[in-house]
PDB file of C-alpha atoms in Angstrom:
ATOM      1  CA  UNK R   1       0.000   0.000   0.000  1.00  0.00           C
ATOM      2  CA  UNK R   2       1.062   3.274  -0.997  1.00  0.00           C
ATOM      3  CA  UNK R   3       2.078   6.372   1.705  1.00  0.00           C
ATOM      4  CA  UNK R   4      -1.161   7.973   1.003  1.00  0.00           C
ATOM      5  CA  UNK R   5      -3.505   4.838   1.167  1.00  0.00           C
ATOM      6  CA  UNK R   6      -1.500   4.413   4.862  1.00  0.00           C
ATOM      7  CA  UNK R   7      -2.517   8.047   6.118  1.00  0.00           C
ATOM      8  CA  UNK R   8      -6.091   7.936   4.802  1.00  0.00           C
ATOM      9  CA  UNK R   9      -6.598   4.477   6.925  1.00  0.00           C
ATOM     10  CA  UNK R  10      -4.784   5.967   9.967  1.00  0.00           C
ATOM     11  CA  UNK R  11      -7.891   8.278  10.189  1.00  0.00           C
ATOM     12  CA  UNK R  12     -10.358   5.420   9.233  1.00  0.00           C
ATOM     13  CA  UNK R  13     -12.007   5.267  12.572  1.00  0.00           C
ATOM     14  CA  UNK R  14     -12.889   8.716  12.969  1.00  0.00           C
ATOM     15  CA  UNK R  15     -14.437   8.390   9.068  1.00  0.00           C
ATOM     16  CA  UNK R  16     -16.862   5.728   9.985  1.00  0.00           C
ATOM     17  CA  UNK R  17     -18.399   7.124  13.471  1.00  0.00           C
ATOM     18  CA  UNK R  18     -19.476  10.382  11.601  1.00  0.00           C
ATOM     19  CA  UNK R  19     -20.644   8.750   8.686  1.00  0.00           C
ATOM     20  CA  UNK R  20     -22.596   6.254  10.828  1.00  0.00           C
ATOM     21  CA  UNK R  21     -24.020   9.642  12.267  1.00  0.00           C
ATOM     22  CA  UNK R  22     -24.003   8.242  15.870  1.00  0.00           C
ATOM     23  CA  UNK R  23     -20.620   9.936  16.549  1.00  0.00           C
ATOM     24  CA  UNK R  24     -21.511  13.496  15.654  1.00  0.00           C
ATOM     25  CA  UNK R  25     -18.946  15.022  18.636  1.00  0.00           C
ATOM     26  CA  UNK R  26     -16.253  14.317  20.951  1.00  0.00           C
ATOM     27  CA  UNK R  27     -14.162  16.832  23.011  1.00  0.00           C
ATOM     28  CA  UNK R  28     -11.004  17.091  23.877  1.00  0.00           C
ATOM     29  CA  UNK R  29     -10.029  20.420  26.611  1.00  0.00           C
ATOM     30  CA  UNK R  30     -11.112  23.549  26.055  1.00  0.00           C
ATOM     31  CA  UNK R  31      -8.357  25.087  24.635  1.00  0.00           C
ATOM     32  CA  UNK R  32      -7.302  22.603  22.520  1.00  0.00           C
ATOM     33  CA  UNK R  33      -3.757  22.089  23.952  1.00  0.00           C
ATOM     34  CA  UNK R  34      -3.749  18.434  25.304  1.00  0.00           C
ATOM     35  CA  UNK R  35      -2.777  17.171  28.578  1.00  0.00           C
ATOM     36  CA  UNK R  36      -0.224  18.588  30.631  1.00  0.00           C
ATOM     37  CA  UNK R  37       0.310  21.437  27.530  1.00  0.00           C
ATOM     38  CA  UNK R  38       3.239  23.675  28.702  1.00  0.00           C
ATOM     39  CA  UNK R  39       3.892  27.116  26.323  1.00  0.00           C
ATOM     40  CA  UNK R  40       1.956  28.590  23.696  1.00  0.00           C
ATOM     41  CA  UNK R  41       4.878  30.115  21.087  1.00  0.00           C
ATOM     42  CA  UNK R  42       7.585  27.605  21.950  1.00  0.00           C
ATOM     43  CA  UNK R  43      11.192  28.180  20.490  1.00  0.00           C
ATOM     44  CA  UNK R  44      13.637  25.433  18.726  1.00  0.00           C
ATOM     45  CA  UNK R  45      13.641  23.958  15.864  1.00  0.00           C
ATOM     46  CA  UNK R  46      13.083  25.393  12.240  1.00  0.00           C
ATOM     47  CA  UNK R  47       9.455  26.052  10.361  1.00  0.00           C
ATOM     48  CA  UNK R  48      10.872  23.719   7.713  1.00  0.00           C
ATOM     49  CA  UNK R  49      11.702  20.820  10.369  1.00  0.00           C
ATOM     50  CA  UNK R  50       8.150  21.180  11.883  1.00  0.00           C
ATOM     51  CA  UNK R  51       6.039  21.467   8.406  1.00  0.00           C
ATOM     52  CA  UNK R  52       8.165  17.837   7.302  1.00  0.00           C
ATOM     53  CA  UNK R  53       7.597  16.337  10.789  1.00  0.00           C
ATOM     54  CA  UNK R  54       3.779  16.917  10.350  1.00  0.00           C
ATOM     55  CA  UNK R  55       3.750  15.413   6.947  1.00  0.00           C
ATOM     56  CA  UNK R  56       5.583  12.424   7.621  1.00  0.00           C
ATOM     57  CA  UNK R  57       3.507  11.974  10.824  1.00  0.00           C
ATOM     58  CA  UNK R  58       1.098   9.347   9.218  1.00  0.00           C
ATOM     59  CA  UNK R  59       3.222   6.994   7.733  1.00  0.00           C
ATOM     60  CA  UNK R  60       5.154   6.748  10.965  1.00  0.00           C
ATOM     61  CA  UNK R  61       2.242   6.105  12.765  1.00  0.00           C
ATOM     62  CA  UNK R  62       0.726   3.386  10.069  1.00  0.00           C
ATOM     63  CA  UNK R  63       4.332   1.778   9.742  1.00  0.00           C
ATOM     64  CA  UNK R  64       3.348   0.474  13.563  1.00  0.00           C
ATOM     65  CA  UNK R  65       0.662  -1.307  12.084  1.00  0.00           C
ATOM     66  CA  UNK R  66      -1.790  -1.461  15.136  1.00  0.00           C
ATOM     67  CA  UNK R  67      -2.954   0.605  17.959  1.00  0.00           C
ATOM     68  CA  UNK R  68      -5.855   1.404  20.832  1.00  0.00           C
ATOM     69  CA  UNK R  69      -7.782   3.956  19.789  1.00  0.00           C
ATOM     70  CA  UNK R  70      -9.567   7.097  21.981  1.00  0.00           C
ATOM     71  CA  UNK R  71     -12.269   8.829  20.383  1.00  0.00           C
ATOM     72  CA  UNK R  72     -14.251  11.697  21.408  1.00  0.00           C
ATOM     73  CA  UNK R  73     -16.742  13.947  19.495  1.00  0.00           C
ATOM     74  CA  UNK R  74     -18.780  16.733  20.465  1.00  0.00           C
ATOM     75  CA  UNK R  75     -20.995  18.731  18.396  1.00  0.00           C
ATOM     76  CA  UNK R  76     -23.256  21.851  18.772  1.00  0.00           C
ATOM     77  CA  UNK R  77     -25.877  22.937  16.956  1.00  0.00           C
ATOM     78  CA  UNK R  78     -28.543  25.629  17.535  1.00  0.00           C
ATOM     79  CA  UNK R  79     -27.656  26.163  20.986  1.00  0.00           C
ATOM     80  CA  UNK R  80     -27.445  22.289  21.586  1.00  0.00           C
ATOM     81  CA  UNK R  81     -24.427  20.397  22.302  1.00  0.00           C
ATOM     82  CA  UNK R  82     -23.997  16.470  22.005  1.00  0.00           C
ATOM     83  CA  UNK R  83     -20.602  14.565  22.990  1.00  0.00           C
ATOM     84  CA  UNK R  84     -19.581  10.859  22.682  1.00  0.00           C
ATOM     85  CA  UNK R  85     -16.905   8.676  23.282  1.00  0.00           C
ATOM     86  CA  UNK R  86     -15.189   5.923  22.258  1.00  0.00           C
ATOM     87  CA  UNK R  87     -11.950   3.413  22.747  1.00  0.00           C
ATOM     88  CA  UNK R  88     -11.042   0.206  21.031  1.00  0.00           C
ATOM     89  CA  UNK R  89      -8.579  -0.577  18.429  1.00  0.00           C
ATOM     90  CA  UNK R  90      -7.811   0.373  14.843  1.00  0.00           C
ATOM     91  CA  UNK R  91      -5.557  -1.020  12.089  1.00  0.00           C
ATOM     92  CA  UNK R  92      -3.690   1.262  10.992  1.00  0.00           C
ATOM     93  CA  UNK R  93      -2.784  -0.375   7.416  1.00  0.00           C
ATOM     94  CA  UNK R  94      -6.186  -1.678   6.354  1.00  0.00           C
ATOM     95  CA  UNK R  95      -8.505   0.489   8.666  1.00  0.00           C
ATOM     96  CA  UNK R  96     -10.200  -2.047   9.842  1.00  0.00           C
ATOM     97  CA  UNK R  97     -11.179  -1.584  13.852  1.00  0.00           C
ATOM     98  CA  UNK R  98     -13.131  -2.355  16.888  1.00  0.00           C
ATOM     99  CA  UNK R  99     -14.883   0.140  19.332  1.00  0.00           C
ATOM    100  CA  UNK R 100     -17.078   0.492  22.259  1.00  0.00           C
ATOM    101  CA  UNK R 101     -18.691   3.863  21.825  1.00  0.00           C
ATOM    102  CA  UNK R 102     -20.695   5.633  24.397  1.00  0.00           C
ATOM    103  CA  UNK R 103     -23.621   8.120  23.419  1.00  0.00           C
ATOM    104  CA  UNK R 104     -26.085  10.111  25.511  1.00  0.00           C
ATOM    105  CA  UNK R 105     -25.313   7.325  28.090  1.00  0.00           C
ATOM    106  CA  UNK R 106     -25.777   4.178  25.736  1.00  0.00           C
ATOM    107  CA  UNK R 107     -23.298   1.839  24.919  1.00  0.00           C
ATOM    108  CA  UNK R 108     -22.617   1.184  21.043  1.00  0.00           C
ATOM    109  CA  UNK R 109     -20.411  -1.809  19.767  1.00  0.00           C
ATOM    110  CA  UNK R 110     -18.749  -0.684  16.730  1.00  0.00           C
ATOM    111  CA  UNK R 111     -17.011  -2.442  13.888  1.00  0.00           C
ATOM    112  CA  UNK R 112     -15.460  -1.638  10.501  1.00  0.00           C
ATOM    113  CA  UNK R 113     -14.361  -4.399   8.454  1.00  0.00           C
ATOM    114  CA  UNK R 114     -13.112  -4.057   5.004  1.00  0.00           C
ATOM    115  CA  UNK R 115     -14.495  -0.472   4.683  1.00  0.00           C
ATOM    116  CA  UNK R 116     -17.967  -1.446   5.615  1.00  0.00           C
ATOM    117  CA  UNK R 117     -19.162   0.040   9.117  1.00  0.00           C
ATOM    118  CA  UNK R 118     -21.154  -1.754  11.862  1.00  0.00           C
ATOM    119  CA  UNK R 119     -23.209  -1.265  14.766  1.00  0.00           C
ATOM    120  CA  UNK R 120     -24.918  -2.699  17.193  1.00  0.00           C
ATOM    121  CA  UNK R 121     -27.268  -0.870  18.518  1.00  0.00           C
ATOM    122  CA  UNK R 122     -28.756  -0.650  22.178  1.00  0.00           C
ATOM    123  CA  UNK R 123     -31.697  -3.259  22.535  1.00  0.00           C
ATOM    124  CA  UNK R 124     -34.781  -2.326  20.803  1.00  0.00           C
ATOM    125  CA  UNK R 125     -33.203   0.228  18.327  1.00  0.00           C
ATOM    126  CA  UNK R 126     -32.009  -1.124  15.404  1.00  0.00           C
ATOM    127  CA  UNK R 127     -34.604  -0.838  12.533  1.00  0.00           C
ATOM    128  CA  UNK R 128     -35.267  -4.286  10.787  1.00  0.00           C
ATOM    129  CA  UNK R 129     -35.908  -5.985  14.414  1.00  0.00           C
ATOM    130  CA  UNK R 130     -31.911  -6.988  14.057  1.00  0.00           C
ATOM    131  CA  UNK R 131     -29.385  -6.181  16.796  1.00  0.00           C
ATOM    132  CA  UNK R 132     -26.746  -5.084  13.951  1.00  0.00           C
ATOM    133  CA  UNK R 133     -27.035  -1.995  10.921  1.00  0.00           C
ATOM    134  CA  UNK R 134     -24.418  -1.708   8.400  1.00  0.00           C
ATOM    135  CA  UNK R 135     -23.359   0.966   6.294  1.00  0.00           C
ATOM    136  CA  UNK R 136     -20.660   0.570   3.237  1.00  0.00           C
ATOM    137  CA  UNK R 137     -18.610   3.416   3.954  1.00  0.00           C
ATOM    138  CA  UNK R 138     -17.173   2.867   0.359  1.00  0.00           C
ATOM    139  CA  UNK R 139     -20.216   3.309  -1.588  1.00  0.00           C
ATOM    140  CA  UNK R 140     -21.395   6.228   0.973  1.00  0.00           C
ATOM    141  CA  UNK R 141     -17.530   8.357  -0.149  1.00  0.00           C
ATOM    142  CA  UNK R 142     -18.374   7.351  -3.916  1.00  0.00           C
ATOM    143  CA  UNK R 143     -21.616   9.340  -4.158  1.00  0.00           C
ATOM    144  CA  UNK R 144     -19.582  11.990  -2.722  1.00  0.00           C
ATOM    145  CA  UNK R 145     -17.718  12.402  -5.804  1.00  0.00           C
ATOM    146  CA  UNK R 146     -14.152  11.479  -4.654  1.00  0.00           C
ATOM    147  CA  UNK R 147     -14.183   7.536  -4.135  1.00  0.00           C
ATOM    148  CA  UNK R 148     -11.637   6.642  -2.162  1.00  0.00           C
ATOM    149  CA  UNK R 149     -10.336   9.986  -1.756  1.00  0.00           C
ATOM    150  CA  UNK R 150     -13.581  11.531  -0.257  1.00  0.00           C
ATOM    151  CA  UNK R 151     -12.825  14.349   2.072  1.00  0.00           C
ATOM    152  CA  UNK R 152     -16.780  14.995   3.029  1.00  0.00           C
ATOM    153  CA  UNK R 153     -15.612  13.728   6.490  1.00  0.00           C
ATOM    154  CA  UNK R 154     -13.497  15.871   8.832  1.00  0.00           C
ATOM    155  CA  UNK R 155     -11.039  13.266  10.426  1.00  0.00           C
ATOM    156  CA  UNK R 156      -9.944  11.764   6.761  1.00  0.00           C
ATOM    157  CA  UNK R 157      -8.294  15.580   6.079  1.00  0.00           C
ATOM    158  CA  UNK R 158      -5.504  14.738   7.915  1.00  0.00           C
ATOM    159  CA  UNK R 159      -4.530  12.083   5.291  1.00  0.00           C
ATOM    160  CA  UNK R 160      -3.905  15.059   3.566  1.00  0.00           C
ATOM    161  CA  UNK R 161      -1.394  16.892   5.861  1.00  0.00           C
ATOM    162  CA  UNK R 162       1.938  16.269   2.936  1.00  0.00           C
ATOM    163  CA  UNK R 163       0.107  19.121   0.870  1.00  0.00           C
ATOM    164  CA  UNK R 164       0.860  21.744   3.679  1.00  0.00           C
ATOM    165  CA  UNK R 165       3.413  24.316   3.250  1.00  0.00           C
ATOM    166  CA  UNK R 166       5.629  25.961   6.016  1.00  0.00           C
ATOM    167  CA  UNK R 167       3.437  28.788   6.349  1.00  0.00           C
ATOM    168  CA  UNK R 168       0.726  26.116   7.317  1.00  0.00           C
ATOM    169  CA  UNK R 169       2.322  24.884  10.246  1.00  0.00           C
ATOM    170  CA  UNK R 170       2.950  26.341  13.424  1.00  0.00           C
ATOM    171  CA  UNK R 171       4.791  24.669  16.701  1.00  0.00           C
ATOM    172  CA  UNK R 172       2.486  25.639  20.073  1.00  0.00           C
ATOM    173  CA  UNK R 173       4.850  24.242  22.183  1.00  0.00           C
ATOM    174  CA  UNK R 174       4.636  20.493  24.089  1.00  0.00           C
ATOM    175  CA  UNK R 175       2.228  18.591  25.807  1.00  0.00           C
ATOM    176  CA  UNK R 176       2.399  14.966  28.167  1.00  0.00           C
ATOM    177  CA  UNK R 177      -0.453  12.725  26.917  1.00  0.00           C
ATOM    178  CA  UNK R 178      -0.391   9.227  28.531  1.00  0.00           C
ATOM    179  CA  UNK R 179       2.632   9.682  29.965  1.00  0.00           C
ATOM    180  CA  UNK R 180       4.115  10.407  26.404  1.00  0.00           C
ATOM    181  CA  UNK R 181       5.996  13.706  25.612  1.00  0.00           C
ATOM    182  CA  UNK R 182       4.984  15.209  22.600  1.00  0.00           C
ATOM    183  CA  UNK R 183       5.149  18.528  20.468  1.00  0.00           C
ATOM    184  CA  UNK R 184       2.235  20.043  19.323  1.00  0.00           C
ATOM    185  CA  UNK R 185       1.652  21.498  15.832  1.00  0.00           C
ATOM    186  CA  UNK R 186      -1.037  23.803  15.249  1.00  0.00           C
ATOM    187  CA  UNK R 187      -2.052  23.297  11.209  1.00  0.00           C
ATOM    188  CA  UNK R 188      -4.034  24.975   8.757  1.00  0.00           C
ATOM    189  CA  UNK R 189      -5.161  22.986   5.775  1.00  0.00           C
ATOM    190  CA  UNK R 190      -5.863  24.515   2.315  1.00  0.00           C
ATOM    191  CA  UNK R 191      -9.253  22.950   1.427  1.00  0.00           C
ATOM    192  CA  UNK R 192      -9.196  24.349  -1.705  1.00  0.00           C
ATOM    193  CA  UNK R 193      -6.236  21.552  -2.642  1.00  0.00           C
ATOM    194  CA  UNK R 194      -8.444  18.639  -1.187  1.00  0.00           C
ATOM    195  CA  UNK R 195     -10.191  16.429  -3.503  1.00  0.00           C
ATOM    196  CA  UNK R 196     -13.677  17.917  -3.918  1.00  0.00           C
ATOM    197  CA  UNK R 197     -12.245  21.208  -2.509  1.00  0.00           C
ATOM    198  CA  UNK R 198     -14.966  23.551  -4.191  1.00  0.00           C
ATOM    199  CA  UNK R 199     -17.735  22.027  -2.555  1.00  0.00           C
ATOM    200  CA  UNK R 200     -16.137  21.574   0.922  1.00  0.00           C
ATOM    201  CA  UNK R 201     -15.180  25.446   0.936  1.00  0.00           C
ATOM    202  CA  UNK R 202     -19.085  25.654   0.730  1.00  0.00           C
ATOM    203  CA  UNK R 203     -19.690  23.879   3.930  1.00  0.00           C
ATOM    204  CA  UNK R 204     -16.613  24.105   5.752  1.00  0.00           C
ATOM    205  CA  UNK R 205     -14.775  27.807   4.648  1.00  0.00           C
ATOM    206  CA  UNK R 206     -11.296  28.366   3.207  1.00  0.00           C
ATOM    207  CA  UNK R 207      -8.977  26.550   5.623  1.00  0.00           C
ATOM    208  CA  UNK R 208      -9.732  22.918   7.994  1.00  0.00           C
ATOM    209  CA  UNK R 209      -7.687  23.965  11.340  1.00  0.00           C
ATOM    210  CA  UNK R 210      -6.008  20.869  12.658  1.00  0.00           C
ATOM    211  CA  UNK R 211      -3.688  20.259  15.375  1.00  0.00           C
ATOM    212  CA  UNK R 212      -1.482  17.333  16.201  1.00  0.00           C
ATOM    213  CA  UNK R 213       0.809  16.188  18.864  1.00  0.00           C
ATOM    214  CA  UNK R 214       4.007  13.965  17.889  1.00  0.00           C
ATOM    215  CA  UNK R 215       6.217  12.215  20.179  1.00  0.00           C
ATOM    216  CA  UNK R 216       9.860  11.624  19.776  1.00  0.00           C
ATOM    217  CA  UNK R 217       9.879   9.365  16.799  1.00  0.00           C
ATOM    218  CA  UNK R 218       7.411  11.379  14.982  1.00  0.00           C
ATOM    219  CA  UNK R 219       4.199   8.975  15.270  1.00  0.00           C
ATOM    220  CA  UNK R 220       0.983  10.721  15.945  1.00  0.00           C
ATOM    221  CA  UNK R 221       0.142  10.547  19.784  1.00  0.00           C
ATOM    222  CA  UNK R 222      -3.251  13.033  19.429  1.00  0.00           C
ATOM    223  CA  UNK R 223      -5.112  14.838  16.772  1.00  0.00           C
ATOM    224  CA  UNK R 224      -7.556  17.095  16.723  1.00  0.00           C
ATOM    225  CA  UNK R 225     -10.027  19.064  14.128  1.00  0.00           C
ATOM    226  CA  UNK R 226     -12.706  21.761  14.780  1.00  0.00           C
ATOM    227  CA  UNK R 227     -15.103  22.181  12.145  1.00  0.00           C
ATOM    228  CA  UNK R 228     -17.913  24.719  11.869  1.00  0.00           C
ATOM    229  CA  UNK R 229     -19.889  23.091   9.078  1.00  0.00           C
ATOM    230  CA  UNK R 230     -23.366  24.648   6.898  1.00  0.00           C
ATOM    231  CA  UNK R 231     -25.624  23.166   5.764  1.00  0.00           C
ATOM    232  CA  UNK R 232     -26.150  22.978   1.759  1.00  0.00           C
ATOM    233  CA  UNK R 233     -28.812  24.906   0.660  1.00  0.00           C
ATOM    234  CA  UNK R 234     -31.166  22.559   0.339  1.00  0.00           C
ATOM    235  CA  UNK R 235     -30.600  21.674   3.960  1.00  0.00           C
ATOM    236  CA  UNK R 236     -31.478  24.937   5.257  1.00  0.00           C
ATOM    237  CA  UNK R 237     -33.976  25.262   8.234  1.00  0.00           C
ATOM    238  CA  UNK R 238     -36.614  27.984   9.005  1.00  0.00           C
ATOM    239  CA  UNK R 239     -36.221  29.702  12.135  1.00  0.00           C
ATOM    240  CA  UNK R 240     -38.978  30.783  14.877  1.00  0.00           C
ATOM    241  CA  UNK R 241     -38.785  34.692  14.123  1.00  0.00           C
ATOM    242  CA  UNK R 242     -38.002  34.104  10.341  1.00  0.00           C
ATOM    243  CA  UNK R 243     -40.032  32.927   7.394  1.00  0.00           C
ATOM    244  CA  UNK R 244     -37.435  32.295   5.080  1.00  0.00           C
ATOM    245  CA  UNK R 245     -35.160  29.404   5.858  1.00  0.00           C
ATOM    246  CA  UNK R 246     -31.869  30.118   7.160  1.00  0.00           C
ATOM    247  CA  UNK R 247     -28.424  27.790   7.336  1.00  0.00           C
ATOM    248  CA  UNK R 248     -27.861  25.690  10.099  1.00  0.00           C
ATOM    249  CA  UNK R 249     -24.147  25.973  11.495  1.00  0.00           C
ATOM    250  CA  UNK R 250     -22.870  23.077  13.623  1.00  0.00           C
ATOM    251  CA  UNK R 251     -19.375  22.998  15.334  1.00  0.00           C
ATOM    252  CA  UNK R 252     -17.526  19.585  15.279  1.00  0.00           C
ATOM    253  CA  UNK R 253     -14.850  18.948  17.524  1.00  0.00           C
ATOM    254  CA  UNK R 254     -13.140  15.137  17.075  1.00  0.00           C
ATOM    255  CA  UNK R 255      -9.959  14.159  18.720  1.00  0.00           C
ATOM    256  CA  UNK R 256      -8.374  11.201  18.710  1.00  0.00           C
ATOM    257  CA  UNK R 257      -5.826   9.308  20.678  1.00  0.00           C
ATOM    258  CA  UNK R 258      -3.354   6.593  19.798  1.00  0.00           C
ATOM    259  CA  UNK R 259      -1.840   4.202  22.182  1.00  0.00           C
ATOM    260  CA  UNK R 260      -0.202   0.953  22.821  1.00  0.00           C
ATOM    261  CA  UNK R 261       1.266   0.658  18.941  1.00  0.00           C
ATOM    262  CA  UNK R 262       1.132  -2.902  17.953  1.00  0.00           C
ATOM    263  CA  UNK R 263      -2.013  -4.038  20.429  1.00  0.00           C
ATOM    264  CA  UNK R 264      -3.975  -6.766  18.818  1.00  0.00           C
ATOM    265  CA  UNK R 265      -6.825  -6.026  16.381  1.00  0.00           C
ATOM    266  CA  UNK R 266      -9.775  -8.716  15.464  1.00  0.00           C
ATOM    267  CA  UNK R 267     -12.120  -7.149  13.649  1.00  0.00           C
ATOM    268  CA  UNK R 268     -14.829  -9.465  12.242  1.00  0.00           C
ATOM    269  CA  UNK R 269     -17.936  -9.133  10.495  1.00  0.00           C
ATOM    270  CA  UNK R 270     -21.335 -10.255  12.394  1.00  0.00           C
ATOM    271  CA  UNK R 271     -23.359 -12.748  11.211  1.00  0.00           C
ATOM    272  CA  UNK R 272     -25.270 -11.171   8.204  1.00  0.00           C
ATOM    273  CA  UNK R 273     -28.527 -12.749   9.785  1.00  0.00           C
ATOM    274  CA  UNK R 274     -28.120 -10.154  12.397  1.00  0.00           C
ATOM    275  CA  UNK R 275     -27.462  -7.316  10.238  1.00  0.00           C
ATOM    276  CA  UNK R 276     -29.773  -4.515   8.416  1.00  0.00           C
ATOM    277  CA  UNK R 277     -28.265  -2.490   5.843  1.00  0.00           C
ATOM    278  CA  UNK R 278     -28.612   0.970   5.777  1.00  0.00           C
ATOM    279  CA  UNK R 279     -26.370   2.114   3.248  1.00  0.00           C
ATOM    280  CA  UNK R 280     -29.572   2.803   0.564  1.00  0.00           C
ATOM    281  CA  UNK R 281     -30.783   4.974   3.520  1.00  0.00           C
ATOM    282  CA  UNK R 282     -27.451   6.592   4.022  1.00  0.00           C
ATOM    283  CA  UNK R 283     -27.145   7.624   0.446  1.00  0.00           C
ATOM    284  CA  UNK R 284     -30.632   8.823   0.171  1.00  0.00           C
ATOM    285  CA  UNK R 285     -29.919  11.018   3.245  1.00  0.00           C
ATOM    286  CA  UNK R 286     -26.789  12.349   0.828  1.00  0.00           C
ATOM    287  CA  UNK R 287     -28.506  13.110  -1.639  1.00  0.00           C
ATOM    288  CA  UNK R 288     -31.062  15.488   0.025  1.00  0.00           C
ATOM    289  CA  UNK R 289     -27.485  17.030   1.887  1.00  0.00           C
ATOM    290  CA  UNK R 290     -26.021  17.594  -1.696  1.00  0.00           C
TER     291      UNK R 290
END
């Protein structure tokens, strides 16, 4: 597998909880500077060295072929705000993984396996009277008009981080997550060079801010991407005082965390007598979103 394939599976999990749209938020701290952060402007090292240390980030972190996986997402959305974690463990080549999400106080079990997403849902909720739904996440990316290479979903932009230039990246200083010491970058990502770019500047502005912290041997220990996102116009909504509808604006947050390089991963389909698909419902959804 090529270097890019690697960092676009790195992000894999992150891809399938927002697609799924159970995992619309997770949080990380407020001010977006990880645990332990010390320094906001720290000194050392050259824009240049920073900049390649950010793009070669992914592959070092797919070369260790496994890992556990923290994930936490919060949204807000008309004065609303949702969060939801998760933790499990992600394949970092293929992008297969396994996760037990929590959301609104219910437990999810989440798997994707060969690009197709599943969950089972708490008892009772699952359409189709099956504990399981399934969503191909390839088919869903497809429709979006960049295959493979879809960049509808927030957390797959990273995969995208060897397109930055030095004026892109900025070192915030460093930060001890699980024990780890790490540097943090602070990056801004050019949407208009992403696949699809035209119509994610539409939703998502000029620029995806990203930030990432990178331990000594340059594997990724934490990212993390806010997102203010609007709706398409034929998503808009009407508000009380207003007639006339009016975009809705919702604020992603998603960080996640990568320990333990090398953990075990078994991710395995469930039995498809258990499982609903809801990928023709998925794309319908996209279609009214588009």
């Amino acid at each position: 597998m090529g270097t890019a394939g690697n960092g676009r599976k790195v992000c894999a999990l992150g891809v399938a909880g927002v697609l799924a749209g159970t995992v619309l938020v997770g949080c990380g701290d407020e001010d977006g500077t990880g645990d332990g952060a010390r320094g906001s402007s720290a000194q050392g090292g050259t824009q240049e060295q920073g900049t390649q240390a950010v793009r070669s980030a992914y592959d070092r972190t797919a070369e260790e072929d496994t890992a556990k996986v923290r994930l936490r997402v919060q949204t807000s959305a008309q004065g609303a705000s949702e969060s939801a974690n998760g933790q499990g463990a992600v394949d970092l080549d293929d992008g297969d993984s396994v996760m037990t999400l929590t959301v609104q106080g219910q437990r999810i079990e989440q798997r994707v396996v060969d690009q197709v997403l599943y969950q089972k849902m708490p008892q009772g909720q699952a359409p189709g009277g099956k504990p399981w739904i399934k969503i191909d996440l390839g088919k869903v990316a497809a429709q979006q008009g960049a295959g493979d290479r879809s960049m509808s979903d927030p957390a797959q932009s990273a995969a995208y981080a060897k397109a930055i230039t030095d004026k892109d990246v900025t070192k915030k200083g460093t930060a001890t997550i699980d024990g780890v010491e790490t540097t943090h970058y602070r990056v801004s990502v050019d949407v208009a060079k992403l696949p699809n770019g035209d119509a994610l500047r539409q939703q998502v502005g000029p620029t995806l801010p990203m930030d990432v912290w990178l331990d000594e041997e340059g594997r990724m220990r934490r990212q993390q991407i806010d997102l203010t996102l609007t709706s398409a116009p034929g998503s808009t909504q009407r508000s009380s005082t207003d007639a006339s509808p009016s975009p809705q604006r919702v604020t992603v947050r998603t960080v996640m965390d990568f320990t333990d390089f090398g953990t075990e991963v078994e991710a395995d389909a469930p039995p498809a007598g258990q499982v609903t698909d809801m990928t023709g419902k998925a794309l319908e959804q996209g279609k009214k979103q588009g």
